[in-house]
mmCIF file of C-alpha atoms in Angstrom:
data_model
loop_
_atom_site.group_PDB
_atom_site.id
_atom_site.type_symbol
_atom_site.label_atom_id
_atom_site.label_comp_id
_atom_site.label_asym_id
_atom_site.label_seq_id
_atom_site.Cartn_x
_atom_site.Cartn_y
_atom_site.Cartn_z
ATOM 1 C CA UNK A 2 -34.759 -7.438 56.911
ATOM 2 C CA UNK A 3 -31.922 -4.116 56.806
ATOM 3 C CA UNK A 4 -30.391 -6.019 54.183
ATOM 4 C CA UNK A 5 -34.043 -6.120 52.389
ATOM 5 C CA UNK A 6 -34.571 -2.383 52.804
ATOM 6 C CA UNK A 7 -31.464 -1.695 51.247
ATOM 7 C CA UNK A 8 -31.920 -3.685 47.915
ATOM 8 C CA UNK A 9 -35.211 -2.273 48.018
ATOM 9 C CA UNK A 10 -34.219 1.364 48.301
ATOM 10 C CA UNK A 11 -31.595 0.823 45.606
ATOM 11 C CA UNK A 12 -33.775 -0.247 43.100
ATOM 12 C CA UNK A 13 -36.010 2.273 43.833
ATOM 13 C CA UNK A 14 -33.097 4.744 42.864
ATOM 14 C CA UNK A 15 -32.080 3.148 39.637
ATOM 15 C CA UNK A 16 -35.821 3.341 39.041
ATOM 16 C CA UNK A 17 -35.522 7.327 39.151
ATOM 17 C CA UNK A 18 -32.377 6.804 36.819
ATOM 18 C CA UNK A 19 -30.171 8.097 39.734
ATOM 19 C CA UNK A 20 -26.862 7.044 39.467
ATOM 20 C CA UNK A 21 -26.279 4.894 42.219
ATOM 21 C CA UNK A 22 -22.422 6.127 43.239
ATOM 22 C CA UNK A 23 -24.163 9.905 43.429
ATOM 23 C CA UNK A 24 -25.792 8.302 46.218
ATOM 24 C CA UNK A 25 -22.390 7.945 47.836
ATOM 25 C CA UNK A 26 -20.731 10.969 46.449
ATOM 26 C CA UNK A 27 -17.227 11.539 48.000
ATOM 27 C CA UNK A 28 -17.249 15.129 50.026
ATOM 28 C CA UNK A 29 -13.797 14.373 49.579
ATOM 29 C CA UNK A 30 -13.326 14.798 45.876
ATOM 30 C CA UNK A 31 -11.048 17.104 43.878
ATOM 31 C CA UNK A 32 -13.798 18.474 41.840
ATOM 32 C CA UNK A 33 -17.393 19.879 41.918
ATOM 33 C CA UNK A 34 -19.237 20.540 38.746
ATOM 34 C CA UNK A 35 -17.984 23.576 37.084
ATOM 35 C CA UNK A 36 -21.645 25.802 36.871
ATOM 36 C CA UNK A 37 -23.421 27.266 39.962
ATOM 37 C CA UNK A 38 -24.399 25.141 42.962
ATOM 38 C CA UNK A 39 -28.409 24.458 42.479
ATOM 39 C CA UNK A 40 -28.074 24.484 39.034
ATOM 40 C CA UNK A 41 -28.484 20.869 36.774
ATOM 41 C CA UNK A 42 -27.967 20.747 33.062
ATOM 42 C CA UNK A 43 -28.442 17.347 31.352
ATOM 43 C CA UNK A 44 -25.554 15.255 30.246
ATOM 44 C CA UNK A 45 -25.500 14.806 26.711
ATOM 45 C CA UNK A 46 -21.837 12.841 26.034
ATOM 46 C CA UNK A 47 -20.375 11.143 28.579
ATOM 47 C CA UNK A 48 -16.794 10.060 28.753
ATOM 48 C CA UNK A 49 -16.345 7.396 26.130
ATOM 49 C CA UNK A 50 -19.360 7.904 23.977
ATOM 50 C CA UNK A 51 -18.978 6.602 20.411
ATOM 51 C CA UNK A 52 -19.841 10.230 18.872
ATOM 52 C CA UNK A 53 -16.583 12.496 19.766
ATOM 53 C CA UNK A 54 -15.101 11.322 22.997
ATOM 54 C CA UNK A 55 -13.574 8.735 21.744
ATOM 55 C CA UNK A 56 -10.158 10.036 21.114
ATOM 56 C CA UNK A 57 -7.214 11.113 22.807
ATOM 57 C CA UNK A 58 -7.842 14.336 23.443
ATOM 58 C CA UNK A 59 -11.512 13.965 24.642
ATOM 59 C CA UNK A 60 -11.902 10.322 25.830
ATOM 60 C CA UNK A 61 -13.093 11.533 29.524
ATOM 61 C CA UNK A 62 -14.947 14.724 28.735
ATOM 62 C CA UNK A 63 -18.105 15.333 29.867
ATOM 63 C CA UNK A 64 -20.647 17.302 27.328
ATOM 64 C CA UNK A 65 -23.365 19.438 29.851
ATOM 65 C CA UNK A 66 -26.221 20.817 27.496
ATOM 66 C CA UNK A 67 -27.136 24.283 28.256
ATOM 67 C CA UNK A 68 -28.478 27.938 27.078
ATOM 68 C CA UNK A 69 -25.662 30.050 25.565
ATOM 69 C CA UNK A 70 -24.725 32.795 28.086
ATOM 70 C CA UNK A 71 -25.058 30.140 30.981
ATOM 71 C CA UNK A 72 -22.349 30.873 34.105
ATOM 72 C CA UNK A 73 -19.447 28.490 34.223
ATOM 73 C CA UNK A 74 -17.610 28.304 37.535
ATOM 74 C CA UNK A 75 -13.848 26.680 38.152
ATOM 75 C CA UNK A 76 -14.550 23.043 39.197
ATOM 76 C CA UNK A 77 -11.749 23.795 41.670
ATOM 77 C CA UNK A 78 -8.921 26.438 42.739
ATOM 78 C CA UNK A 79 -6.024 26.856 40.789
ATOM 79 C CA UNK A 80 -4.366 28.969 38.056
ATOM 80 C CA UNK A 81 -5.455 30.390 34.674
ATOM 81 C CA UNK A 82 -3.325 28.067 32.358
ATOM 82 C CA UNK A 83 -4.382 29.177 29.058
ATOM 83 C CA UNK A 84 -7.772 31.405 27.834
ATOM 84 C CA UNK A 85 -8.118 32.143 24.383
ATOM 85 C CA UNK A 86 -9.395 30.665 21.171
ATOM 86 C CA UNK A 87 -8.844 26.893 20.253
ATOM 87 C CA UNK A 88 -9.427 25.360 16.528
ATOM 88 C CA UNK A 89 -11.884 22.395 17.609
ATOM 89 C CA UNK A 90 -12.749 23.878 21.684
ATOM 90 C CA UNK A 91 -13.696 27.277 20.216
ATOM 91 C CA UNK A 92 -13.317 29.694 23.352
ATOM 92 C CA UNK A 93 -11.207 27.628 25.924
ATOM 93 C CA UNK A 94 -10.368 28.437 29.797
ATOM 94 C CA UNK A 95 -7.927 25.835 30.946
ATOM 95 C CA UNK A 96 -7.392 26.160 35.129
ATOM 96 C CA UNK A 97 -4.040 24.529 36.555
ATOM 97 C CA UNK A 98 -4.516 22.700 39.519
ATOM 98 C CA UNK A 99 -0.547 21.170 40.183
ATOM 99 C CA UNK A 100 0.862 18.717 38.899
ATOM 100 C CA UNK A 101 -0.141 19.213 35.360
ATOM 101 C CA UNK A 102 -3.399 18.608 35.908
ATOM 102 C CA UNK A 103 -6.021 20.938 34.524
ATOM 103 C CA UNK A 104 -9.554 21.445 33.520
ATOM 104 C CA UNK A 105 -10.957 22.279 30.415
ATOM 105 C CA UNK A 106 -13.942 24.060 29.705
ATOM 106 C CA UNK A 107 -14.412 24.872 25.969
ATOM 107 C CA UNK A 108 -17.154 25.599 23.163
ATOM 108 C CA UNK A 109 -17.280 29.766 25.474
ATOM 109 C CA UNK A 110 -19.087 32.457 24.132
ATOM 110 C CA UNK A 111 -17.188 34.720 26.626
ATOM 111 C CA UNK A 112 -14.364 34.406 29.400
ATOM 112 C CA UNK A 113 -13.800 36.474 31.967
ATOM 113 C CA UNK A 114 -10.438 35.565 33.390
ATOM 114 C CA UNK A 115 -6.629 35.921 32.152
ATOM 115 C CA UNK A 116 -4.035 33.620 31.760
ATOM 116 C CA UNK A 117 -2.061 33.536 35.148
ATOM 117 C CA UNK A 118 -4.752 34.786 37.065
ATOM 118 C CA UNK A 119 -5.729 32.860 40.292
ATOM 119 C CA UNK A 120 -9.113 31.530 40.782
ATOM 120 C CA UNK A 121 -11.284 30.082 43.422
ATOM 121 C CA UNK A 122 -13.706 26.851 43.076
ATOM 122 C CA UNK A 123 -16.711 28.609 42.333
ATOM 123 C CA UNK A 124 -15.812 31.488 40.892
ATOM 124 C CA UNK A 125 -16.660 32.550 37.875
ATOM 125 C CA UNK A 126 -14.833 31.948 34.732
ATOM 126 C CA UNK A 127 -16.640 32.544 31.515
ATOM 127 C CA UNK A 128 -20.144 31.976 29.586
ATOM 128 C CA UNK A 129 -21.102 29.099 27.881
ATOM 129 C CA UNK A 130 -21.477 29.116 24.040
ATOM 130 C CA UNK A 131 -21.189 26.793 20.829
ATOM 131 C CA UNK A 132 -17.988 27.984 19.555
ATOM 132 C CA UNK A 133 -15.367 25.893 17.990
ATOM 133 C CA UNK A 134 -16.728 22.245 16.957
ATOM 134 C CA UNK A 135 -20.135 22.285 18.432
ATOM 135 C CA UNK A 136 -23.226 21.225 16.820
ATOM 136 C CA UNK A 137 -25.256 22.968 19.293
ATOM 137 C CA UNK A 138 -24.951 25.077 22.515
ATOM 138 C CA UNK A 139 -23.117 23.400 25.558
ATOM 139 C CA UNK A 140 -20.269 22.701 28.195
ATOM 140 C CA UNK A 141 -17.586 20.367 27.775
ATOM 141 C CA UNK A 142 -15.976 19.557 30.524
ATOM 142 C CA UNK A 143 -12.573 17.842 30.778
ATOM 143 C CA UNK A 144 -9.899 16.631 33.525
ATOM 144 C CA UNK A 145 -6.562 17.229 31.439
ATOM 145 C CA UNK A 146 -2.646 17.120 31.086
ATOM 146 C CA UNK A 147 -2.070 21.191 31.025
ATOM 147 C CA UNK A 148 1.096 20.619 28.615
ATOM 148 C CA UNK A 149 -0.625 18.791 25.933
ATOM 149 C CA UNK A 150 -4.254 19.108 26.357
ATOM 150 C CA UNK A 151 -4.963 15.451 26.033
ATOM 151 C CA UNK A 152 -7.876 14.033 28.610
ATOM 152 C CA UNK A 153 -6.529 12.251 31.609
ATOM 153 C CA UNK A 154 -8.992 10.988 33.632
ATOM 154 C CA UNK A 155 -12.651 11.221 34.314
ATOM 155 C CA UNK A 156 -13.614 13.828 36.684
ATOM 156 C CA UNK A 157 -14.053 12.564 40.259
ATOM 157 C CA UNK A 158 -16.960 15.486 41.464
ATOM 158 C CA UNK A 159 -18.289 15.714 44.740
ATOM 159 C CA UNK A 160 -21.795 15.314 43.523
ATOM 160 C CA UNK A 161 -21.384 12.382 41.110
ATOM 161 C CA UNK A 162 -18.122 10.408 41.345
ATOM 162 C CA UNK A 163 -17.057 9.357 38.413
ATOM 163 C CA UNK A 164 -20.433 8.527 36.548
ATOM 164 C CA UNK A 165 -21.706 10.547 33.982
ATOM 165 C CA UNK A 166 -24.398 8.969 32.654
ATOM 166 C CA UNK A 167 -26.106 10.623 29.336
ATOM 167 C CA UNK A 168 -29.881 12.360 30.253
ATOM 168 C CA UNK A 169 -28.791 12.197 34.090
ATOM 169 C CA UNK A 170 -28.856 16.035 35.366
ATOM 170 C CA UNK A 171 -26.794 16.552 38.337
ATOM 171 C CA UNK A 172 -27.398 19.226 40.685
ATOM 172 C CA UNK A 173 -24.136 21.427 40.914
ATOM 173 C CA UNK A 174 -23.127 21.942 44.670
ATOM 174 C CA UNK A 175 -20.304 24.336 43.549
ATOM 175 C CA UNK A 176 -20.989 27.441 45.318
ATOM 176 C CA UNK A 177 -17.224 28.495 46.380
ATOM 177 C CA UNK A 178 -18.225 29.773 49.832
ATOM 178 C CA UNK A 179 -15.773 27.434 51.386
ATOM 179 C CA UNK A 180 -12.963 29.724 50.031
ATOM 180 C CA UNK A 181 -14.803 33.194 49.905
ATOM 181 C CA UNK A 182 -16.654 33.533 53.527
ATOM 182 C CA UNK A 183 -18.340 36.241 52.213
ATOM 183 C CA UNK A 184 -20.807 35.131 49.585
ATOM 184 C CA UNK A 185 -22.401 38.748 48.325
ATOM 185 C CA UNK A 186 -19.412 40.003 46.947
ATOM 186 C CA UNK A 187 -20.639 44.246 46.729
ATOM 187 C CA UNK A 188 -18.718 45.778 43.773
ATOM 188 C CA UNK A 189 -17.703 42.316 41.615
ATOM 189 C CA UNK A 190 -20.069 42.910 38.706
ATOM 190 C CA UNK A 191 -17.990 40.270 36.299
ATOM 191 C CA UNK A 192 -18.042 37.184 39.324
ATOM 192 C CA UNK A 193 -14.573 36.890 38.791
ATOM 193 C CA UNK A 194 -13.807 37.356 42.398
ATOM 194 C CA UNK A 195 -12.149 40.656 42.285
ATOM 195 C CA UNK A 196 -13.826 44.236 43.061
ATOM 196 C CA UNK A 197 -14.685 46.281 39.206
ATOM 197 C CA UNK A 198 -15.623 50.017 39.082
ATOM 198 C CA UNK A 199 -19.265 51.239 38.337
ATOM 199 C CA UNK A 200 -19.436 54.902 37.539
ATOM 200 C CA UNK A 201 -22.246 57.532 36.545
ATOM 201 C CA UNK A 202 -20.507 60.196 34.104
ATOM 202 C CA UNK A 203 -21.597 63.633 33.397
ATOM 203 C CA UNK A 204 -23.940 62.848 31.005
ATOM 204 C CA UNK A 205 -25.848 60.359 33.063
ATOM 205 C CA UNK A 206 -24.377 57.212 31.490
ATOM 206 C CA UNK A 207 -23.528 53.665 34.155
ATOM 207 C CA UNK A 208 -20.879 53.175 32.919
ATOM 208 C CA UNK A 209 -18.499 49.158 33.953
ATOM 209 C CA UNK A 210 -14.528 49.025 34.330
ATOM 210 C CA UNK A 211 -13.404 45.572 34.257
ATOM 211 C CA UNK A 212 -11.040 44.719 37.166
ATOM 212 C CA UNK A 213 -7.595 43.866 34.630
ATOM 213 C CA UNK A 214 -5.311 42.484 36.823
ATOM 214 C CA UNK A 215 -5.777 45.296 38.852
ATOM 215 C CA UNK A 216 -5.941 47.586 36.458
ATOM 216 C CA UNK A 217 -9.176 49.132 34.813
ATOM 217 C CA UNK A 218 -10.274 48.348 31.184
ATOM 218 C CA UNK A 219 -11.894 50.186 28.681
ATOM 219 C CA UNK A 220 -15.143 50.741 30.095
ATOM 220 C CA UNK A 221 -18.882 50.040 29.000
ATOM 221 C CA UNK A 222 -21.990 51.505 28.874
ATOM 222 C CA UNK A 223 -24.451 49.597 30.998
ATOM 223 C CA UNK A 224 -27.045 52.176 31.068
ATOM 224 C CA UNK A 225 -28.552 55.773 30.529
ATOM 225 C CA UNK A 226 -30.564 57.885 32.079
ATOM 226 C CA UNK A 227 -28.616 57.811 36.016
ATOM 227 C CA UNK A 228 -27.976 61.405 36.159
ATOM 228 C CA UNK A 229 -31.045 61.953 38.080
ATOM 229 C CA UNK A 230 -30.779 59.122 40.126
ATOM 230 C CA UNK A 231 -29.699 59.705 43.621
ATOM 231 C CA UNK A 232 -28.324 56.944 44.965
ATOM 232 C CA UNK A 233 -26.984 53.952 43.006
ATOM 233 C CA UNK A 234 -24.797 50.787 44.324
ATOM 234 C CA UNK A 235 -23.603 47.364 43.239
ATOM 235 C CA UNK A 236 -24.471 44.854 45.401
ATOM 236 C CA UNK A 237 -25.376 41.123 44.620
ATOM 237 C CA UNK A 238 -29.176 41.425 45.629
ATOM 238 C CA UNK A 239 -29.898 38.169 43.425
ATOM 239 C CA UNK A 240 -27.149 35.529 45.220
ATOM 240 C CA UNK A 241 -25.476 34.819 42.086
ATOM 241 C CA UNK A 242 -21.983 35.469 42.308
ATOM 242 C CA UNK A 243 -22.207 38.508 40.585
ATOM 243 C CA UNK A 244 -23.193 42.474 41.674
ATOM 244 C CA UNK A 245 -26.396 43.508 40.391
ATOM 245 C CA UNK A 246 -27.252 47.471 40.688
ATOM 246 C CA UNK A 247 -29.500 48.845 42.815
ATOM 247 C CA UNK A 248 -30.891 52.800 42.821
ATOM 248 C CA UNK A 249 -33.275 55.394 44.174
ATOM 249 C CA UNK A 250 -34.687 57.100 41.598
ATOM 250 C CA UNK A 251 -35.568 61.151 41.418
ATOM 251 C CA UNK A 252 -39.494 59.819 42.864
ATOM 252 C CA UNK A 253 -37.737 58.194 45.798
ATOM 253 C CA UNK A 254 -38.174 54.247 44.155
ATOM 254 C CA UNK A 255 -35.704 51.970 45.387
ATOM 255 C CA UNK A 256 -34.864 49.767 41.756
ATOM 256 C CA UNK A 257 -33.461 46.674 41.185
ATOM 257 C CA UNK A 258 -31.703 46.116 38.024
ATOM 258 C CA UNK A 259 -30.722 42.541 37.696
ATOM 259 C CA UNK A 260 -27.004 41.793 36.523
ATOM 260 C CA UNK A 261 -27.873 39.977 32.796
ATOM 261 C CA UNK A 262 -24.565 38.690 31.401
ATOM 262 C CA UNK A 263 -22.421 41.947 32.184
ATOM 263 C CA UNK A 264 -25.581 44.202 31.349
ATOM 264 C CA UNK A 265 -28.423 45.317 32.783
ATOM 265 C CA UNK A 266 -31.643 43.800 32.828
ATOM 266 C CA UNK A 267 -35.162 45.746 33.096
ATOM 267 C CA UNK A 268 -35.681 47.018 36.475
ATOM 268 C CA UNK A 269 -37.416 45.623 39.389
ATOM 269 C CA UNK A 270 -39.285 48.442 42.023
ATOM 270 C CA UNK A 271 -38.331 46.838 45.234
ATOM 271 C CA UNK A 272 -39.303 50.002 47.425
ATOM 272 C CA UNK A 273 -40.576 53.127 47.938
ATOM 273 C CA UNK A 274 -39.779 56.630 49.971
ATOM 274 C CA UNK A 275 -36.302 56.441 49.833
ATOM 275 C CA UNK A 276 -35.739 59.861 48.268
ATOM 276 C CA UNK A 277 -35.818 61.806 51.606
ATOM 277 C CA UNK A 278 -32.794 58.752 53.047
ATOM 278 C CA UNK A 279 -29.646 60.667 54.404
ATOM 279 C CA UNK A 280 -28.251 57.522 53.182
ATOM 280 C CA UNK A 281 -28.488 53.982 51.651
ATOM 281 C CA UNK A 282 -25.869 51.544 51.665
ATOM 282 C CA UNK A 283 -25.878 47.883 50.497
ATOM 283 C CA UNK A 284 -24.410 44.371 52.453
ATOM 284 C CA UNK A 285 -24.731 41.252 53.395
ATOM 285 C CA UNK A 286 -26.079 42.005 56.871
ATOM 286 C CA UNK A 287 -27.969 38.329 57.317
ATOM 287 C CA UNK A 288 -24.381 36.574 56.137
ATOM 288 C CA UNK A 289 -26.634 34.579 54.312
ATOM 289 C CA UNK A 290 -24.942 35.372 50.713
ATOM 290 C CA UNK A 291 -27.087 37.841 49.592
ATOM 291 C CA UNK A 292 -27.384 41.558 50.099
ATOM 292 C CA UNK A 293 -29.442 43.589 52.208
ATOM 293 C CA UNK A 294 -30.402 47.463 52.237
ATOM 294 C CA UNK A 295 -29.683 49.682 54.935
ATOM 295 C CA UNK A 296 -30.550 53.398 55.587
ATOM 296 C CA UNK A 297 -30.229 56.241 57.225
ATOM 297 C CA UNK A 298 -33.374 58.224 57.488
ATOM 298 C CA UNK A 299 -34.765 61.498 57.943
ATOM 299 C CA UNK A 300 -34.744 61.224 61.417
#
């Protein structure tokens, strides 16, 4: 009867087109999928498909279809091998993980790491794009020899094995708490991992300094109009990975102003009365990887 249930339940899976070794995915796996855990984004090559992963250089990659400007995340810890431009990958972030293995994520719009830089699974690494040899907007995803780019194996995820089966969507568990306790990271408005600057100038402008290897970059205007405002913080209020900004404005409204691809998006009102606060800070208070306000009052 057990053994009945069980070829019951299994058909019932392939059914759903659920691939039956995600079933059985090994917590013990090198990799996780490389965007942020909850997400899924349809698989639209899979290693070995007839169309372009059938060379050398490509013979394991998988191809993820997604929106340009979607986060990519390091499938696993390691070391910026290479980020820059490649003929057929376009914009390319390869991460070292020993022993000359590394993984490839090509076909960027953006990166937002440096060669030699360390990363954590997780954490934030670029934007995906169609540059390079792309007929339309996606991820591909490789498991590579860092010396001579050429695939090496298939990637062996924690949420799917090895099988990568075109249409299937996995659901990304590759949140990177494991290695960063603290989830709502307050002043990291690029989700690289490392603390950037926020500044209002004289004339009112929000202005973003990329963390450089611990350095500051040339900075960018986010925004206009903060002069009046008078608070304003970074603080991941959305769970992302990323700092969004939060202020109280001149009438006392507490805003939220989503973090939209290193800008700003239109502001949320999340409160009111908070002009007459002594103070108003934001953290992660609940530890549950988002951030909180607290204040000071009148009183």
């Amino acid at each position: 009867m057990r053994r009945g249930l069980v070829i019951t339940f299994t058909l019932f899976l392939a059914c759903l087109g659920i691939p039956l070794n995600s079933v059985h995915a090994a917590s013990g796996a090198p990799f996780k999928l490389p965007y942020p855990a909850g997400s899924a984004y349809t698989i639209t090559q899979t290693p070995g498909s007839g169309y372009s992963h059938n060379d050398d250089y490509n013979r394991h990659a998988v191809d993820f279809s997604m929106p340009t400007g979607t986060p990519i995340v390091a499938s696993a810890a390691g070391t910026v091998y290479f980020e820059g431009w490649s003929t057929g990958g376009g914009i390319m972030v390869l991460i070292d993980h020993g022993n000359n293995v590394c993984s490839q994520y090509a076909h960027l719009s953006s990166t937002i790491v440096s060669a030699g830089g360390r990363v954590a699974q997780g954490q934030r690494v670029g934007l995906s794009g169609a540059t390079g040899n792309a007929t339309g907007p996606h991820l591909h995803w490789n498991i590579v020899y860092c010396d001579s780019q050429l695939s090496r194996t298939i990637p062996d995820s924690v949420e799917t094995g090895t099988s990568y089966p075109t249409g299937y969507a996995p659901v990304s568990q590759n949140s990177g708490l494991t290695l960063r306790p603290d989830g709502e990271r307050v002043s990291d408005f690029s989700g690289d991992g490392v603390a950037d600057v926020l500044g209002v100038d004289a004339s009112g402008n929000l202005q973003y300094y990329p963390n450089n290897g611990y350095k500051l970059s040339s900075p960018s205007r986010i925004g206009q109009g903060w002069g009046a405002f008078k608070r304003v913080m970074a603080a991941d209020w959305s769970g992302d990975g990323a700092a969004d900004v939060l202020g109280v404005d001149a009438s006392g409204n507490l805003l939220y102003y989503p973090n939209n691809s290193l800008g700003l998006a239109a502001p949320t009102r999340i409160g009111q009365g908070w002009g007459a606060f002594k103070q108003v800070v934001a953290a992660d208070w609940s530890g549950d990887g988002k951030a909180d306000i607290l204040g000071v009052d009148a009183s």
